[in-house]
XYZ file of C-alpha atoms in Angstrom:
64
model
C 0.000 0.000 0.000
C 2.924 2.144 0.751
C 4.027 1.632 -2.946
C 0.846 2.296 -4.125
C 0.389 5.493 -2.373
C 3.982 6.915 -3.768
C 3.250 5.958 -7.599
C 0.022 7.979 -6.264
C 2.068 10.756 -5.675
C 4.611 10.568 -8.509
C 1.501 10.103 -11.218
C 0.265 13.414 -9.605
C 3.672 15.147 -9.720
C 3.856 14.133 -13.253
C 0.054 15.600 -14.438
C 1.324 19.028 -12.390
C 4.578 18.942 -14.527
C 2.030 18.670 -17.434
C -0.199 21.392 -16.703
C 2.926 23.500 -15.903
C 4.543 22.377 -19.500
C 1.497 22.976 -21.335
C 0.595 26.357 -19.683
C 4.601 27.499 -20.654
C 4.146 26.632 -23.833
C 0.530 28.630 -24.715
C 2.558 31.062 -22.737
C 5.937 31.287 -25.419
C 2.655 30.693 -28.084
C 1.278 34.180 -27.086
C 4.791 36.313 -27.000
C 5.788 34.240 -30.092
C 2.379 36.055 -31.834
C 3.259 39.470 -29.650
C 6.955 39.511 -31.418
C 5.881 38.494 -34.419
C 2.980 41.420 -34.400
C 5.857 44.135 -33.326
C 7.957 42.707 -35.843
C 4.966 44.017 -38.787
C 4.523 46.974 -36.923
C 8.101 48.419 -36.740
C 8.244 47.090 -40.785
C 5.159 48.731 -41.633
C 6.665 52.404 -39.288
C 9.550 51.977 -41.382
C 8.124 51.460 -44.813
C 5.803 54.782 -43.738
C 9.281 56.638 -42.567
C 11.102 55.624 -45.735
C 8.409 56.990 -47.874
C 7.834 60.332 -45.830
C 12.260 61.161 -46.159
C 11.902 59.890 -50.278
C 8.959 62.141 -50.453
C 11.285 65.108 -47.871
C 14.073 64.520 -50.483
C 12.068 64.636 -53.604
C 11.244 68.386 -52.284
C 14.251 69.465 -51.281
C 15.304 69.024 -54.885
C 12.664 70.834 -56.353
C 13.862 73.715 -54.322
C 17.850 73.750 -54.817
């Protein structure tokens, strides 16, 4: 019975290591979409940055 109750225990150490992993990994799932969103953002500022100095440049020709 004493055996019994420790593979008790261990089988319920091993479903909280489970939860834990799973949980960790939905966790690195979610920043893994975050970075991935900031990622487009900063491309997208930059595309919008790069077109405002081409357009800045495209002026200050006009007027030299």
């Amino acid at each position: 019975q004493r055996l019994t109750k420790a593979l008790d225990d261990k089988e319920q150490d091993l479903r909280t290591l489970n939860m834990q992993l799973i949980a960790t990994k939905e966790e690195l799932s979610q920043m893994q979409y975050k970075v991935q969103n900031q990622d487009s953002n900063a491309d997208a500022i930059r595309n919008s940055m790069q077109i405002e100095l081409d357009k800045l440049r495209h002026w200050m020709q006009i007027y030299e």
